[in-house]
C-alpha cells in the first residue's frame, strides 16, 4: 500500500527486523487494500503467486521477478522493492 497505507509503518518495521529468512517487500501506491479488488487480485495477488511459485516449486521465471540485478520487480515503476537473504 505504500506510505499512505495505515499498515505501512508496521510492515516496514517487520521487514527491518527479519534477518534470518528470505524476505521481500513490495509497495505500490494503491493504499491498504492494494489491487485485490482488480481482476484476479491485480498485481498484488500476482506478486504473491510469483513468490509462492518460486519458494514452493522452484519456478525460475517466478524467481527472476525477485532476484538478479535486472529482476522483474527491481525496475518496475509500479512497485518499490526491497529484499534480503534471497538466493536465486
mmCIF file of C-alpha atoms in Angstrom:
data_model
loop_
_atom_site.group_PDB
_atom_site.id
_atom_site.type_symbol
_atom_site.label_atom_id
_atom_site.label_comp_id
_atom_site.label_asym_id
_atom_site.label_seq_id
_atom_site.Cartn_x
_atom_site.Cartn_y
_atom_site.Cartn_z
ATOM 1 C CA UNK A 1 0.000 0.000 0.000
ATOM 2 C CA UNK A 2 2.917 2.393 0.293
ATOM 3 C CA UNK A 3 3.457 5.217 2.782
ATOM 4 C CA UNK A 4 -0.232 6.227 2.775
ATOM 5 C CA UNK A 5 -1.275 2.737 3.934
ATOM 6 C CA UNK A 6 -2.106 2.586 7.644
ATOM 7 C CA UNK A 7 -0.176 -0.711 7.883
ATOM 8 C CA UNK A 8 2.952 0.597 6.116
ATOM 9 C CA UNK A 9 4.994 1.642 9.186
ATOM 10 C CA UNK A 10 4.371 -1.673 10.941
ATOM 11 C CA UNK A 11 5.083 -3.709 7.798
ATOM 12 C CA UNK A 12 8.331 -1.894 7.128
ATOM 13 C CA UNK A 13 9.346 -2.291 10.775
ATOM 14 C CA UNK A 14 8.721 -6.039 10.472
ATOM 15 C CA UNK A 15 10.790 -6.153 7.281
ATOM 16 C CA UNK A 16 13.659 -4.337 9.010
ATOM 17 C CA UNK A 17 13.635 -6.818 11.900
ATOM 18 C CA UNK A 18 13.500 -10.007 9.806
ATOM 19 C CA UNK A 19 17.081 -11.095 9.364
ATOM 20 C CA UNK A 20 17.066 -14.899 9.376
ATOM 21 C CA UNK A 21 14.938 -15.971 6.390
ATOM 22 C CA UNK A 22 14.497 -14.792 2.791
ATOM 23 C CA UNK A 23 12.171 -11.801 2.737
ATOM 24 C CA UNK A 24 10.956 -9.285 0.183
ATOM 25 C CA UNK A 25 8.661 -6.304 0.403
ATOM 26 C CA UNK A 26 6.772 -4.745 -2.486
ATOM 27 C CA UNK A 27 4.879 -1.499 -2.111
ATOM 28 C CA UNK A 28 2.606 0.274 -4.547
ATOM 29 C CA UNK A 29 0.642 3.486 -4.266
ATOM 30 C CA UNK A 30 -2.691 1.633 -4.164
ATOM 31 C CA UNK A 31 -3.344 2.031 -0.431
ATOM 32 C CA UNK A 32 -4.314 -0.524 2.184
ATOM 33 C CA UNK A 33 -6.448 -2.818 0.029
ATOM 34 C CA UNK A 34 -3.883 -2.757 -2.760
ATOM 35 C CA UNK A 35 -5.057 -4.250 -6.011
ATOM 36 C CA UNK A 36 -7.117 -7.097 -4.569
ATOM 37 C CA UNK A 37 -10.368 -5.659 -5.994
ATOM 38 C CA UNK A 38 -8.915 -5.780 -9.506
ATOM 39 C CA UNK A 39 -9.435 -8.780 -11.805
ATOM 40 C CA UNK A 40 -7.742 -11.852 -10.310
ATOM 41 C CA UNK A 41 -6.439 -9.728 -7.442
ATOM 42 C CA UNK A 42 -4.305 -7.488 -9.646
ATOM 43 C CA UNK A 43 -0.580 -7.021 -9.234
ATOM 44 C CA UNK A 44 -0.506 -7.742 -5.501
ATOM 45 C CA UNK A 45 -2.044 -11.172 -5.994
ATOM 46 C CA UNK A 46 0.298 -11.914 -8.908
ATOM 47 C CA UNK A 47 3.291 -10.941 -6.760
ATOM 48 C CA UNK A 48 2.121 -13.345 -4.045
ATOM 49 C CA UNK A 49 1.677 -16.121 -6.623
ATOM 50 C CA UNK A 50 5.147 -15.428 -8.039
ATOM 51 C CA UNK A 51 6.682 -15.649 -4.560
ATOM 52 C CA UNK A 52 4.907 -18.925 -3.796
ATOM 53 C CA UNK A 53 5.723 -20.426 -7.205
ATOM 54 C CA UNK A 54 9.384 -19.662 -6.594
ATOM 55 C CA UNK A 55 9.571 -20.669 -2.934
ATOM 56 C CA UNK A 56 7.412 -23.797 -3.128
ATOM 57 C CA UNK A 57 8.019 -25.048 -6.673
ATOM 58 C CA UNK A 58 11.399 -23.591 -7.563
ATOM 59 C CA UNK A 59 9.963 -21.819 -10.613
ATOM 60 C CA UNK A 60 12.850 -19.968 -12.276
ATOM 61 C CA UNK A 61 10.636 -17.440 -14.087
ATOM 62 C CA UNK A 62 8.976 -16.524 -10.797
ATOM 63 C CA UNK A 63 12.397 -16.295 -9.100
ATOM 64 C CA UNK A 64 13.541 -13.853 -11.788
ATOM 65 C CA UNK A 65 10.856 -11.435 -10.615
ATOM 66 C CA UNK A 66 12.672 -11.161 -7.269
ATOM 67 C CA UNK A 67 16.352 -11.935 -7.901
ATOM 68 C CA UNK A 68 19.209 -10.722 -10.057
ATOM 69 C CA UNK A 69 20.361 -7.244 -10.954
ATOM 70 C CA UNK A 70 17.600 -6.943 -13.556
ATOM 71 C CA UNK A 71 14.861 -8.618 -11.520
ATOM 72 C CA UNK A 72 11.296 -8.089 -12.691
ATOM 73 C CA UNK A 73 10.229 -6.008 -9.712
ATOM 74 C CA UNK A 74 13.532 -4.102 -9.440
ATOM 75 C CA UNK A 75 12.845 -1.717 -12.287
ATOM 76 C CA UNK A 76 9.064 -1.856 -12.326
ATOM 77 C CA UNK A 77 7.724 1.698 -11.861
ATOM 78 C CA UNK A 78 4.556 0.317 -10.244
ATOM 79 C CA UNK A 79 6.458 -1.038 -7.241
ATOM 80 C CA UNK A 80 9.072 -0.076 -4.723
ATOM 81 C CA UNK A 81 11.004 -3.251 -3.940
ATOM 82 C CA UNK A 82 13.412 -4.323 -1.210
ATOM 83 C CA UNK A 83 14.709 -7.781 -0.362
ATOM 84 C CA UNK A 84 17.105 -9.549 1.988
ATOM 85 C CA UNK A 85 18.691 -13.003 2.061
ATOM 86 C CA UNK A 86 17.340 -14.031 -1.352
ATOM 87 C CA UNK A 87 19.194 -16.674 -3.328
ATOM 88 C CA UNK A 88 18.310 -17.305 -6.972
#
